[in-house]
PDB file of N, CA, C and O in Angstrom:
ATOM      1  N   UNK A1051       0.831  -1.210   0.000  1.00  0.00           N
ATOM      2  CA  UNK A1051       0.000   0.000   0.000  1.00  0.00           C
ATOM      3  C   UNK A1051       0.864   1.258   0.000  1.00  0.00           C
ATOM      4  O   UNK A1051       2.074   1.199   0.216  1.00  0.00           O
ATOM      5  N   UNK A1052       0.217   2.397  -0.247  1.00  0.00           N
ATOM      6  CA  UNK A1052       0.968   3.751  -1.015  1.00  0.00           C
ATOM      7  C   UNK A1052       1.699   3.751   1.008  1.00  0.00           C
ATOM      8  O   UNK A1052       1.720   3.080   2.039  1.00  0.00           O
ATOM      9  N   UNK A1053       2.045   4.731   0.546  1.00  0.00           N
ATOM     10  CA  UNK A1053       2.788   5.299   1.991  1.00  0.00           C
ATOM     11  C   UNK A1053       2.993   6.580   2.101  1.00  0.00           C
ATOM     12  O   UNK A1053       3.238   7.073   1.000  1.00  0.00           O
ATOM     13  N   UNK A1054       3.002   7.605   3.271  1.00  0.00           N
ATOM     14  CA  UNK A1054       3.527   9.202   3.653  1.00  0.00           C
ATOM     15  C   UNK A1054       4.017   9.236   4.090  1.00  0.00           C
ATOM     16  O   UNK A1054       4.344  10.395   4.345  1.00  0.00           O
ATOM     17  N   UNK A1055       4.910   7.991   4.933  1.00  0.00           N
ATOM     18  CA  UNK A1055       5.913   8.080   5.744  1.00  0.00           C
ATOM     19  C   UNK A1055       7.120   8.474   5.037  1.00  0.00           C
ATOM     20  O   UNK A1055       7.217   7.879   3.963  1.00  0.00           O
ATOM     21  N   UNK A1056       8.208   9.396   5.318  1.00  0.00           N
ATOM     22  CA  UNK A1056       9.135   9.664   5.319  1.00  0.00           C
ATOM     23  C   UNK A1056      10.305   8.724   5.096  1.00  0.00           C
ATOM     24  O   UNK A1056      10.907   8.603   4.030  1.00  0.00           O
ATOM     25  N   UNK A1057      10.555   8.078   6.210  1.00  0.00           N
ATOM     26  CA  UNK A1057      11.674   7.110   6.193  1.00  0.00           C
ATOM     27  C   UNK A1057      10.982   6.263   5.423  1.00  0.00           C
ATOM     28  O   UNK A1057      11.612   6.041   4.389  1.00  0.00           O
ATOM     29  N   UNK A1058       9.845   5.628   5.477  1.00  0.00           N
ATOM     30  CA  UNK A1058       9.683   4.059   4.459  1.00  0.00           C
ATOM     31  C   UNK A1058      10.087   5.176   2.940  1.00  0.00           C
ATOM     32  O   UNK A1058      10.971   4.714   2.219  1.00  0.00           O
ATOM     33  N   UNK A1059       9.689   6.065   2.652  1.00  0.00           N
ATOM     34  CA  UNK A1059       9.829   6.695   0.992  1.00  0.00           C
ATOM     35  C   UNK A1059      10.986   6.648   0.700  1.00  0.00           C
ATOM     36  O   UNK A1059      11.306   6.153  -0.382  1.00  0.00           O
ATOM     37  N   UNK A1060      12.088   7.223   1.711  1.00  0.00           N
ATOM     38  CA  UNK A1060      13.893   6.952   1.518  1.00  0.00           C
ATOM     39  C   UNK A1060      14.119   5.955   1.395  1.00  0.00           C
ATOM     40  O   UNK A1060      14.781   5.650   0.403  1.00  0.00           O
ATOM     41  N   UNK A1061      13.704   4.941   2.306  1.00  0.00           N
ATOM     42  CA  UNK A1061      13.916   3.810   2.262  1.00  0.00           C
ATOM     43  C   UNK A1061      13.735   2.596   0.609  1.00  0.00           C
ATOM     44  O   UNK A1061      14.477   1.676   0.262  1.00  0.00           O
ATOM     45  N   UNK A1062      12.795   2.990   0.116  1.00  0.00           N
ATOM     46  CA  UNK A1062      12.224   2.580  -1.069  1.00  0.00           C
ATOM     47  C   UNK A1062      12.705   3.749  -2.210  1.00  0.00           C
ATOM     48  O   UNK A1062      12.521   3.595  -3.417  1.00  0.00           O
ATOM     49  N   UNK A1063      13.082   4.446  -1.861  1.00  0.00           N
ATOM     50  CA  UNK A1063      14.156   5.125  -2.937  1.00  0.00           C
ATOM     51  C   UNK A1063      15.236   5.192  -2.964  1.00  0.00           C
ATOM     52  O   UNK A1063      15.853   5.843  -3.807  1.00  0.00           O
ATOM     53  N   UNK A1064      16.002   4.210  -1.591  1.00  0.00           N
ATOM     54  CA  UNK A1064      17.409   3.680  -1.448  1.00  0.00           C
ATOM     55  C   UNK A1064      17.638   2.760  -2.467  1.00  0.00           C
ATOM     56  O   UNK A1064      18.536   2.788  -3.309  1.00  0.00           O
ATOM     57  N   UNK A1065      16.589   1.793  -2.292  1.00  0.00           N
ATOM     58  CA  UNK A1065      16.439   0.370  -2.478  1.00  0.00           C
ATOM     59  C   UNK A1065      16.475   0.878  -4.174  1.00  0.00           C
ATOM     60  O   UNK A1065      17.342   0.416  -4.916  1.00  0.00           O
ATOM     61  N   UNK A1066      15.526   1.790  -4.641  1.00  0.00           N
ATOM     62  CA  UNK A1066      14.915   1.643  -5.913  1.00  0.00           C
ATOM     63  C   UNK A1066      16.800   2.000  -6.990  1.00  0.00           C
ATOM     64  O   UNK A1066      17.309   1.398  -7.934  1.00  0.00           O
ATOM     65  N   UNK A1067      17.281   3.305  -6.131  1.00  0.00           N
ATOM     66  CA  UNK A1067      18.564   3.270  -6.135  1.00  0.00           C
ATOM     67  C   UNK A1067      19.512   2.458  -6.730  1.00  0.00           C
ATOM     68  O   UNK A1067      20.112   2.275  -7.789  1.00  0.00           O
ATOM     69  N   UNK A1068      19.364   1.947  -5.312  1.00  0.00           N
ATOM     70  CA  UNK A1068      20.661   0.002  -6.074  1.00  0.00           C
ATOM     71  C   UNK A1068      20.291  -0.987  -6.697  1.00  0.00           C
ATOM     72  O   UNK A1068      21.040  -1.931  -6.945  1.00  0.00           O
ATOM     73  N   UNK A1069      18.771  -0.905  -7.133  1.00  0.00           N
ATOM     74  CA  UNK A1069      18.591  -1.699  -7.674  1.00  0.00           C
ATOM     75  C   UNK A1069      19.016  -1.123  -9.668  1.00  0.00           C
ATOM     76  O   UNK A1069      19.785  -1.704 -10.435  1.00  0.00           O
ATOM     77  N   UNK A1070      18.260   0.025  -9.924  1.00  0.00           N
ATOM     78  CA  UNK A1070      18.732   0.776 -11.368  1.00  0.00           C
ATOM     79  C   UNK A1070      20.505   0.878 -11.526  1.00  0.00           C
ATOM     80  O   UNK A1070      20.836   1.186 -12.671  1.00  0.00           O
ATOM     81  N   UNK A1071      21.310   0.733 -10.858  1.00  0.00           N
ATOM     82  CA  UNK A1071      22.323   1.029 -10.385  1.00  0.00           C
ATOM     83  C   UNK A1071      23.294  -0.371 -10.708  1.00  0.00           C
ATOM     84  O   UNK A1071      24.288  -0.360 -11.434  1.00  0.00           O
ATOM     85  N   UNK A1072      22.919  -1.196 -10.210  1.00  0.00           N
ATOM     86  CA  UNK A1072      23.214  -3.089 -10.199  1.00  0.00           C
ATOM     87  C   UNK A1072      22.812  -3.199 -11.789  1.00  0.00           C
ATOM     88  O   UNK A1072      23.557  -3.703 -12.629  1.00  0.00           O
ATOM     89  N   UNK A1073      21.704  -2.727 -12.027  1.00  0.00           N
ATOM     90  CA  UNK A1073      21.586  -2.700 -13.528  1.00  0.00           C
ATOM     91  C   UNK A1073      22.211  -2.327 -14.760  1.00  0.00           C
ATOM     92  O   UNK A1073      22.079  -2.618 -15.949  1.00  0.00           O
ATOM     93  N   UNK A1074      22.970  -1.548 -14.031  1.00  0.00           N
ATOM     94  CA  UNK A1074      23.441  -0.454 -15.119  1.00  0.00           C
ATOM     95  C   UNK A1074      23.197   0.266 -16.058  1.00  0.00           C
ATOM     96  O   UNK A1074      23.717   0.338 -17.172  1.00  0.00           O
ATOM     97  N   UNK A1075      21.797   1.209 -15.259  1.00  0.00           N
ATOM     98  CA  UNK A1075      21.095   2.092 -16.043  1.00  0.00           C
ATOM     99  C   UNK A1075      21.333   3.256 -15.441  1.00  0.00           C
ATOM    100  O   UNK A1075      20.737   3.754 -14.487  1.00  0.00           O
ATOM    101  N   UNK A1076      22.127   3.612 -15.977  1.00  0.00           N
ATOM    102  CA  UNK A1076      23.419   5.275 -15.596  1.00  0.00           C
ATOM    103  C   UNK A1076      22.047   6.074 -15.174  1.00  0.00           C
ATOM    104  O   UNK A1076      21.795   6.313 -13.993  1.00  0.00           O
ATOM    105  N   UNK A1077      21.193   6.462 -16.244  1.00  0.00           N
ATOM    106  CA  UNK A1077      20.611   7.240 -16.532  1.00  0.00           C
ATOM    107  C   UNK A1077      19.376   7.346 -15.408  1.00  0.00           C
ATOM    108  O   UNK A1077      19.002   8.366 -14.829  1.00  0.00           O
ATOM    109  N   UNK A1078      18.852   5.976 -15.275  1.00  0.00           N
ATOM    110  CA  UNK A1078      17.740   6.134 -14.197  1.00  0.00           C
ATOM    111  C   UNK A1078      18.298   6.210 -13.111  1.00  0.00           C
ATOM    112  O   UNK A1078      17.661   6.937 -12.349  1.00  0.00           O
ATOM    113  N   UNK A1079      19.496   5.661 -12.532  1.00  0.00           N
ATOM    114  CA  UNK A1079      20.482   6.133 -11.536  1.00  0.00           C
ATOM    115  C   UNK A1079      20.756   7.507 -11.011  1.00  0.00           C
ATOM    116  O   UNK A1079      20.747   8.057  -9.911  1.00  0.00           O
ATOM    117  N   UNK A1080      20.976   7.796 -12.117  1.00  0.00           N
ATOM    118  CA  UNK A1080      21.112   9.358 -11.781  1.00  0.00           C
ATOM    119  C   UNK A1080      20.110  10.032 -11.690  1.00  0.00           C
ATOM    120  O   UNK A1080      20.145  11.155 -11.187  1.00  0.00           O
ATOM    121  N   UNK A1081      18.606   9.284 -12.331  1.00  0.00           N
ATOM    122  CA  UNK A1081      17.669  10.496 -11.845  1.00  0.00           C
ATOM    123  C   UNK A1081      17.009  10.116 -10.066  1.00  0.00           C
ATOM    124  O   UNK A1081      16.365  10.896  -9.364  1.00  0.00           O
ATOM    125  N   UNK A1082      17.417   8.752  -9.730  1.00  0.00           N
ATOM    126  CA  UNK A1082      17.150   8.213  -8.358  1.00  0.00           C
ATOM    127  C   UNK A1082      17.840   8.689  -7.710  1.00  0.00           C
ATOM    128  O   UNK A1082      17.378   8.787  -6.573  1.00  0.00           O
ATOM    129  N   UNK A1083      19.297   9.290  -7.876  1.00  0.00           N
ATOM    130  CA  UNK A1083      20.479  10.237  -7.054  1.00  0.00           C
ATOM    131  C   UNK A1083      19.146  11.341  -6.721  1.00  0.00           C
ATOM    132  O   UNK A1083      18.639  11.580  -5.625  1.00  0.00           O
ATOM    133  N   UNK A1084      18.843  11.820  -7.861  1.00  0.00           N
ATOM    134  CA  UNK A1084      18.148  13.116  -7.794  1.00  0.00           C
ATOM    135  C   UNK A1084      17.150  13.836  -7.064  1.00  0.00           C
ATOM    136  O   UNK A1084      16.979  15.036  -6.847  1.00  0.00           O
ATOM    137  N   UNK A1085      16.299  12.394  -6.618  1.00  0.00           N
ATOM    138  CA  UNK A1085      15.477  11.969  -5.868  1.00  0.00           C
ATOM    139  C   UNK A1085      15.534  11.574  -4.506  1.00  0.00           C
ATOM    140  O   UNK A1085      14.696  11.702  -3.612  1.00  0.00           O
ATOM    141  N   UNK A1086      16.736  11.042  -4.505  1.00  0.00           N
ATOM    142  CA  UNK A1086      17.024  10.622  -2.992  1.00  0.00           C
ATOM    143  C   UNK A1086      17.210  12.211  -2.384  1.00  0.00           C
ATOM    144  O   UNK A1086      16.362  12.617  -1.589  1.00  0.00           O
ATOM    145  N   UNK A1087      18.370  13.114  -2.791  1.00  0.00           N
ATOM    146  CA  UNK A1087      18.382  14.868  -2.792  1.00  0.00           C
ATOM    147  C   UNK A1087      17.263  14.934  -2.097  1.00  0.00           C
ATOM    148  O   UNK A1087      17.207  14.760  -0.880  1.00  0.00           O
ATOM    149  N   UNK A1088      16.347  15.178  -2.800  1.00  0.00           N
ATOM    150  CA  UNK A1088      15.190  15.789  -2.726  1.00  0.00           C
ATOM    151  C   UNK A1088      14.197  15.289  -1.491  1.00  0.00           C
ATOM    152  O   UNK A1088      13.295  15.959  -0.989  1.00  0.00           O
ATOM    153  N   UNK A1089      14.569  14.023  -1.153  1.00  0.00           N
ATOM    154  CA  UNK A1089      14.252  13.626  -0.353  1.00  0.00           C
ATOM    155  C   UNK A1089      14.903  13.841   1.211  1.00  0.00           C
ATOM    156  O   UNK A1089      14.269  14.004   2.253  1.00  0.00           O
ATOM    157  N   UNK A1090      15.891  13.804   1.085  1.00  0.00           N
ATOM    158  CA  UNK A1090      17.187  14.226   2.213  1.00  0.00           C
ATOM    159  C   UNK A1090      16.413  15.553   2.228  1.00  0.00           C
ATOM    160  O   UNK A1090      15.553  15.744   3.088  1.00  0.00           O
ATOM    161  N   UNK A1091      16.699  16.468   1.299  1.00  0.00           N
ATOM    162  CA  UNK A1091      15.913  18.340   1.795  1.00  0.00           C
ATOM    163  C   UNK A1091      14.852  18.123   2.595  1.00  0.00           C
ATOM    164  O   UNK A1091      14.777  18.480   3.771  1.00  0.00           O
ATOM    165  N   UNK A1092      13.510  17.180   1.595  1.00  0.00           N
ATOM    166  CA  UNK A1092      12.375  17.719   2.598  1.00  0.00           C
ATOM    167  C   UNK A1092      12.662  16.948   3.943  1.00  0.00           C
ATOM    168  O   UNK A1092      11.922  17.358   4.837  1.00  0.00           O
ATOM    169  N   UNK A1093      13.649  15.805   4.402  1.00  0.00           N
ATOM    170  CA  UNK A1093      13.514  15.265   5.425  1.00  0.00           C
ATOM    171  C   UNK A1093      14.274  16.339   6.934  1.00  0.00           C
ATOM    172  O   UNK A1093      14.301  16.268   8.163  1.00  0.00           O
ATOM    173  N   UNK A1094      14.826  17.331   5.763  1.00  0.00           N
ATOM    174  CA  UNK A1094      15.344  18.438   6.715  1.00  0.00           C
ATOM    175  C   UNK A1094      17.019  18.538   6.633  1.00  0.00           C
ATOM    176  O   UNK A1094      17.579  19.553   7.047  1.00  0.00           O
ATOM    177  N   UNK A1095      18.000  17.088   5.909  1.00  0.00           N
ATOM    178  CA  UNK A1095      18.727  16.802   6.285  1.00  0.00           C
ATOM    179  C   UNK A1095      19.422  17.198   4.860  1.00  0.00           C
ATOM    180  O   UNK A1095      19.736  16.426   3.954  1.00  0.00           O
ATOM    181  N   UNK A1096      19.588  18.752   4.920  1.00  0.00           N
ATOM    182  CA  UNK A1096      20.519  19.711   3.941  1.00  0.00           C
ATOM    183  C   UNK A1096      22.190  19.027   4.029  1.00  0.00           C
ATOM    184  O   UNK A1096      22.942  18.773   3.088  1.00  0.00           O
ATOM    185  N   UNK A1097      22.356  18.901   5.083  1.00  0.00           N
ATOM    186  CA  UNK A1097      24.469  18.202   4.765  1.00  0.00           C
ATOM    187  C   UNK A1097      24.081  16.768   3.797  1.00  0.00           C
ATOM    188  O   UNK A1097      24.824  16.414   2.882  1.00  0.00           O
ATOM    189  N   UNK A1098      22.997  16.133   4.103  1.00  0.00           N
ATOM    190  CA  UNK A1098      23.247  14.968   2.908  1.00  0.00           C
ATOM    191  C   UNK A1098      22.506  15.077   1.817  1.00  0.00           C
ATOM    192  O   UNK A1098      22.498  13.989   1.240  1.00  0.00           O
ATOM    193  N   UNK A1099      21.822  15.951   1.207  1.00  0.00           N
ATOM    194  CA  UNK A1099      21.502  16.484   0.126  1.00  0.00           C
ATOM    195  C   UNK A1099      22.493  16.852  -0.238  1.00  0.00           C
ATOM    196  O   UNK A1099      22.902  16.017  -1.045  1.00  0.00           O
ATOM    197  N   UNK A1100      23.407  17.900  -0.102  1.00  0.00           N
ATOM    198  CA  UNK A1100      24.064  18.537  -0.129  1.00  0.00           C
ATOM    199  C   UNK A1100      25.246  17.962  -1.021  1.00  0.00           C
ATOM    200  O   UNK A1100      25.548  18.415  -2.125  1.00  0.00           O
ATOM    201  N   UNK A1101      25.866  16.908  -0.389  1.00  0.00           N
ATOM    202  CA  UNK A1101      26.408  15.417  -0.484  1.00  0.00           C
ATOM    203  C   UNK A1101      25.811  14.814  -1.820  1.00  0.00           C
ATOM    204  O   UNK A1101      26.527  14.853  -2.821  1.00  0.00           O
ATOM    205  N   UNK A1102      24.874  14.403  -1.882  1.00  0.00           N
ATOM    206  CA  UNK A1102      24.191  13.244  -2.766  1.00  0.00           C
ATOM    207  C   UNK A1102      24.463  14.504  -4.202  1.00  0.00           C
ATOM    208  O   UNK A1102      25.256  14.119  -5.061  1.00  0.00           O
ATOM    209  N   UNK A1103      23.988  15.548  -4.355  1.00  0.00           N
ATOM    210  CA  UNK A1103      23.974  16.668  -5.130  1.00  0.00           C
ATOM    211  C   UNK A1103      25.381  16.674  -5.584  1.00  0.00           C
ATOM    212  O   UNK A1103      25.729  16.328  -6.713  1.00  0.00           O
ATOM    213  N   UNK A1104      26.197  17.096  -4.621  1.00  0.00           N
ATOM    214  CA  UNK A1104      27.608  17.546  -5.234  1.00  0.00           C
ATOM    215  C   UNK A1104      28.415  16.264  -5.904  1.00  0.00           C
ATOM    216  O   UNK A1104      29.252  16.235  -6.806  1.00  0.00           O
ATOM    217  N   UNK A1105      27.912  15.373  -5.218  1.00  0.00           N
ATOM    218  CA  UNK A1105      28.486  13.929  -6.034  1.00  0.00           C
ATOM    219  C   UNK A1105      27.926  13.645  -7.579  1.00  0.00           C
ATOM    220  O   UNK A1105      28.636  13.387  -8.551  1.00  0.00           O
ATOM    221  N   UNK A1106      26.871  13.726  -7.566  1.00  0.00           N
ATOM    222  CA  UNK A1106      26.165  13.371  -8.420  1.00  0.00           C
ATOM    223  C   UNK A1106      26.704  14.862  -9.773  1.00  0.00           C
ATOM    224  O   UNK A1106      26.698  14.681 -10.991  1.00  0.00           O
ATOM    225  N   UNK A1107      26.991  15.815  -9.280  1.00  0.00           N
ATOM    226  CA  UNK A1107      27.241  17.450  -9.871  1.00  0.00           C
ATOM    227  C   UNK A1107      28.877  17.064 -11.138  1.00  0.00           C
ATOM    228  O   UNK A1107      29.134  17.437 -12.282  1.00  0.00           O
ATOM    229  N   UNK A1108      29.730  16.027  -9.971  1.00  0.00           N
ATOM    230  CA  UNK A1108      30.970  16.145 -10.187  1.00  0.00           C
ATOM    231  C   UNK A1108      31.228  15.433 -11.761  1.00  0.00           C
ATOM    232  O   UNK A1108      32.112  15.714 -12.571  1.00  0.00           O
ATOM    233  N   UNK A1109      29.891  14.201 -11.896  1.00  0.00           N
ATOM    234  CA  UNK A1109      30.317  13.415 -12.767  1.00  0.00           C
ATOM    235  C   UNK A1109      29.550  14.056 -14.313  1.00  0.00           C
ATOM    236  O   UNK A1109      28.325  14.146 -14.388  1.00  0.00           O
ATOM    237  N   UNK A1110      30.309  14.393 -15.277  1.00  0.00           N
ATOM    238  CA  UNK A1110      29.752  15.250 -16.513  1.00  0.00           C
ATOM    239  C   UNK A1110      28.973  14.548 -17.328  1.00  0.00           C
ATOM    240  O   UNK A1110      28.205  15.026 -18.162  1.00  0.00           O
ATOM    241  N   UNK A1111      29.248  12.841 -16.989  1.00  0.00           N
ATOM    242  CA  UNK A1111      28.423  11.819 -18.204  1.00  0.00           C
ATOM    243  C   UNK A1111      27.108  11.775 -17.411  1.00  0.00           C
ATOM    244  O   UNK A1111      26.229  11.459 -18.214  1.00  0.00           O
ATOM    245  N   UNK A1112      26.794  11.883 -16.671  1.00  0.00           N
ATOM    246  CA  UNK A1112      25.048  12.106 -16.143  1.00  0.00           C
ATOM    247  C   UNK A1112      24.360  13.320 -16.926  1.00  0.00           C
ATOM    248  O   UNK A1112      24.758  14.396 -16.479  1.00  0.00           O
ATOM    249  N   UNK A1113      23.728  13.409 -17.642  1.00  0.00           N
ATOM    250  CA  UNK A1113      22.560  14.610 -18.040  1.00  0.00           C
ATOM    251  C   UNK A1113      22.351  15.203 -16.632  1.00  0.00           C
ATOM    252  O   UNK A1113      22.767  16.361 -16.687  1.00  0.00           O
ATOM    253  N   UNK A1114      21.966  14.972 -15.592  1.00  0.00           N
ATOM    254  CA  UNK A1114      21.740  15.482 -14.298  1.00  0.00           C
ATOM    255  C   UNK A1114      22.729  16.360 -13.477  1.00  0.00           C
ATOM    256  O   UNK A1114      22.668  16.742 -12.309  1.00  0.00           O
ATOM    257  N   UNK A1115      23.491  16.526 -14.275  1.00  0.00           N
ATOM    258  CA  UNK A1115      25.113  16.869 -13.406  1.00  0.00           C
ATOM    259  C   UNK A1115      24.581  18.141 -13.620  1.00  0.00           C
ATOM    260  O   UNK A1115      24.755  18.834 -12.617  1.00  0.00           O
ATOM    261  N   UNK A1116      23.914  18.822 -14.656  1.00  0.00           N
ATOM    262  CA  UNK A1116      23.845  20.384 -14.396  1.00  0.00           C
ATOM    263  C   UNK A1116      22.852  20.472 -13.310  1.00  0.00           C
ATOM    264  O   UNK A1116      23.105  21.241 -12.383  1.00  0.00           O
ATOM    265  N   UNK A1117      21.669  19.737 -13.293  1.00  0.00           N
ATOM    266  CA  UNK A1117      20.488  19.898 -12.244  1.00  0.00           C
ATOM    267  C   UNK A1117      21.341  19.929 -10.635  1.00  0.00           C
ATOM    268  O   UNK A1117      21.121  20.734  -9.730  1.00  0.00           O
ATOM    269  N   UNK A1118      22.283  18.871 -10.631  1.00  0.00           N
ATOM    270  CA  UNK A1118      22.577  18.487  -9.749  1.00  0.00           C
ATOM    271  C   UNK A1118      23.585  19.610  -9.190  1.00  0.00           C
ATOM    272  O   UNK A1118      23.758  19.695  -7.974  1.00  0.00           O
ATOM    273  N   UNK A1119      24.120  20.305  -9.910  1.00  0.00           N
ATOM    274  CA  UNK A1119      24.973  21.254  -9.631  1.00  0.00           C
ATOM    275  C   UNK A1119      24.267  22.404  -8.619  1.00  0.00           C
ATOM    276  O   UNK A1119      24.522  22.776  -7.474  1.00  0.00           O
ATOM    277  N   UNK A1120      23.229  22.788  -9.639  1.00  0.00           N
ATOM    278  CA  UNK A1120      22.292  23.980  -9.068  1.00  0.00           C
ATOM    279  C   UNK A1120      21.289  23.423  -7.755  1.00  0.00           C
ATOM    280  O   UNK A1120      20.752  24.225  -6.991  1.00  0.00           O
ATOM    281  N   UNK A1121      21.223  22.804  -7.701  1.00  0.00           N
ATOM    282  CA  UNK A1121      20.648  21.918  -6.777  1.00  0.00           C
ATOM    283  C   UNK A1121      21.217  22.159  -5.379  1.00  0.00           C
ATOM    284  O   UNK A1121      20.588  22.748  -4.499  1.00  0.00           O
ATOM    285  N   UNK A1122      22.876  21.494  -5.183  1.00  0.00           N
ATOM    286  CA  UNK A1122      23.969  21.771  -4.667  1.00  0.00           C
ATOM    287  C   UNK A1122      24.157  22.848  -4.089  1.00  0.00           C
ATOM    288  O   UNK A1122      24.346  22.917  -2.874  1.00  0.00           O
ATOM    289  N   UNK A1123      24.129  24.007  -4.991  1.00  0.00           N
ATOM    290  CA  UNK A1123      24.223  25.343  -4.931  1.00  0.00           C
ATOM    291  C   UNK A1123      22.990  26.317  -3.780  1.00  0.00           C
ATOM    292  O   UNK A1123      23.021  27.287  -3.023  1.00  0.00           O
ATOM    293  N   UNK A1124      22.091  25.384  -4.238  1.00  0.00           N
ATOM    294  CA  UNK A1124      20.740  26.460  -3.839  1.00  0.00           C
ATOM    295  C   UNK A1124      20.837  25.934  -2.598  1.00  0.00           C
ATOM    296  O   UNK A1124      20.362  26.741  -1.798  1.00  0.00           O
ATOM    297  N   UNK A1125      21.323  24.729  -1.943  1.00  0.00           N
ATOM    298  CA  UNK A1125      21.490  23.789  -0.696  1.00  0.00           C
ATOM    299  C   UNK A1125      22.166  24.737  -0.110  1.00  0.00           C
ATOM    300  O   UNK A1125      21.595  25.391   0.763  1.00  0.00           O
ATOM    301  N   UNK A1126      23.808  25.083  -0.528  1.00  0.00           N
ATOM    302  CA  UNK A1126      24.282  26.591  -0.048  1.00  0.00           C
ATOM    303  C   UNK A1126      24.228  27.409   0.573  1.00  0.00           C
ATOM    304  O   UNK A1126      24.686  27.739   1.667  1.00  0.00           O
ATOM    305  N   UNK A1127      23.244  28.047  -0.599  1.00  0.00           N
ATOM    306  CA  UNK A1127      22.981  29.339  -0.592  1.00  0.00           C
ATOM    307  C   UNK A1127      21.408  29.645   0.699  1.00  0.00           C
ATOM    308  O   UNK A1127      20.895  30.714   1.030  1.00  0.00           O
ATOM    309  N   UNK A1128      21.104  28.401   1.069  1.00  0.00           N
ATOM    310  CA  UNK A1128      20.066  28.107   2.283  1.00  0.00           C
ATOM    311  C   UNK A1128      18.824  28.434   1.161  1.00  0.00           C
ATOM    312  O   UNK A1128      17.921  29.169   1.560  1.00  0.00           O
ATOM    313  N   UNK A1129      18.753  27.910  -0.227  1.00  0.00           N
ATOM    314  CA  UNK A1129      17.561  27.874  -0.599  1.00  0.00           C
ATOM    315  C   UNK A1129      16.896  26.452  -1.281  1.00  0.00           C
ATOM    316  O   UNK A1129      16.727  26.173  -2.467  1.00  0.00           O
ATOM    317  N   UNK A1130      16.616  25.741  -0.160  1.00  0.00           N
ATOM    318  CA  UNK A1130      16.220  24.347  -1.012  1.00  0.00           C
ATOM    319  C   UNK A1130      15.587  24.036  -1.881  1.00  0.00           C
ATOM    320  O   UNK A1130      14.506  24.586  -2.090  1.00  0.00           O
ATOM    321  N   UNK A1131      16.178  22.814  -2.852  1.00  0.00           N
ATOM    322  CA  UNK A1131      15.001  22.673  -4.047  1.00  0.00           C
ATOM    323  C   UNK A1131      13.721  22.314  -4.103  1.00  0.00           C
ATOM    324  O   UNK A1131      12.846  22.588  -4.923  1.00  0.00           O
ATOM    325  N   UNK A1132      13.711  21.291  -2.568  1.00  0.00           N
ATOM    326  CA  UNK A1132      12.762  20.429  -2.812  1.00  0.00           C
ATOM    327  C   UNK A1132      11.015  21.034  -3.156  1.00  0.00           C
ATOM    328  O   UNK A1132      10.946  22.027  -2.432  1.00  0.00           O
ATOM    329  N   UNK A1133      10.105  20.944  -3.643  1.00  0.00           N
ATOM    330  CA  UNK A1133       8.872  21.243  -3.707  1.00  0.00           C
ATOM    331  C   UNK A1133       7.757  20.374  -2.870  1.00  0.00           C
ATOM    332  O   UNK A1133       7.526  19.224  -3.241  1.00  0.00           O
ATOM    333  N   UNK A1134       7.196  20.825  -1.950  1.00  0.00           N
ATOM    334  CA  UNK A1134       6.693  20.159  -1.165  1.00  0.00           C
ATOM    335  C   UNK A1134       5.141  20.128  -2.044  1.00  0.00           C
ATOM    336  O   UNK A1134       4.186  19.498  -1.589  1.00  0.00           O
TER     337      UNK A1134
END
């Protein structure tokens, strides 16, 4: 069944994570990096957004590396991305 819990959603977007990842689908990988972010912000927890962002920022073969950059940035600058 759906869920609003917080931790089970990280949790299942950890998982969803290593699983695209084990696969070796760069691409959905990186948009689950993107997601986990976003998830870390709304959970409050800006140092590992922050983290997941700048990692994800560093590598240029992700399409996401620019999102991820500004992302990073706005974490910073104390303006989070996430959209509640």
């Amino acid at each position: 069944p759906p869920t609003n819990d917080s931790a089970e959603l990280l949790r299942l977007a950890q998982e969803a994570w290593r699983v695209v990842e084990a696969e070796g689908e760069t691409q959905a990988a990186s948009k689950a990096r993107l997601a986990q972010g976003n998830l870390a912000e709304v959970r409050g927890d800006l140092e590992g957004a922050y983290q997941i962002y700048a990692e994800l920022s560093e590598d240029r073969t992700y399409e996401e590396s620019a999102e991820a950059l500004y992302r990073a940035h706005s974490v910073l600058e104390g303006h989070p991305y996430h959209r509640e």
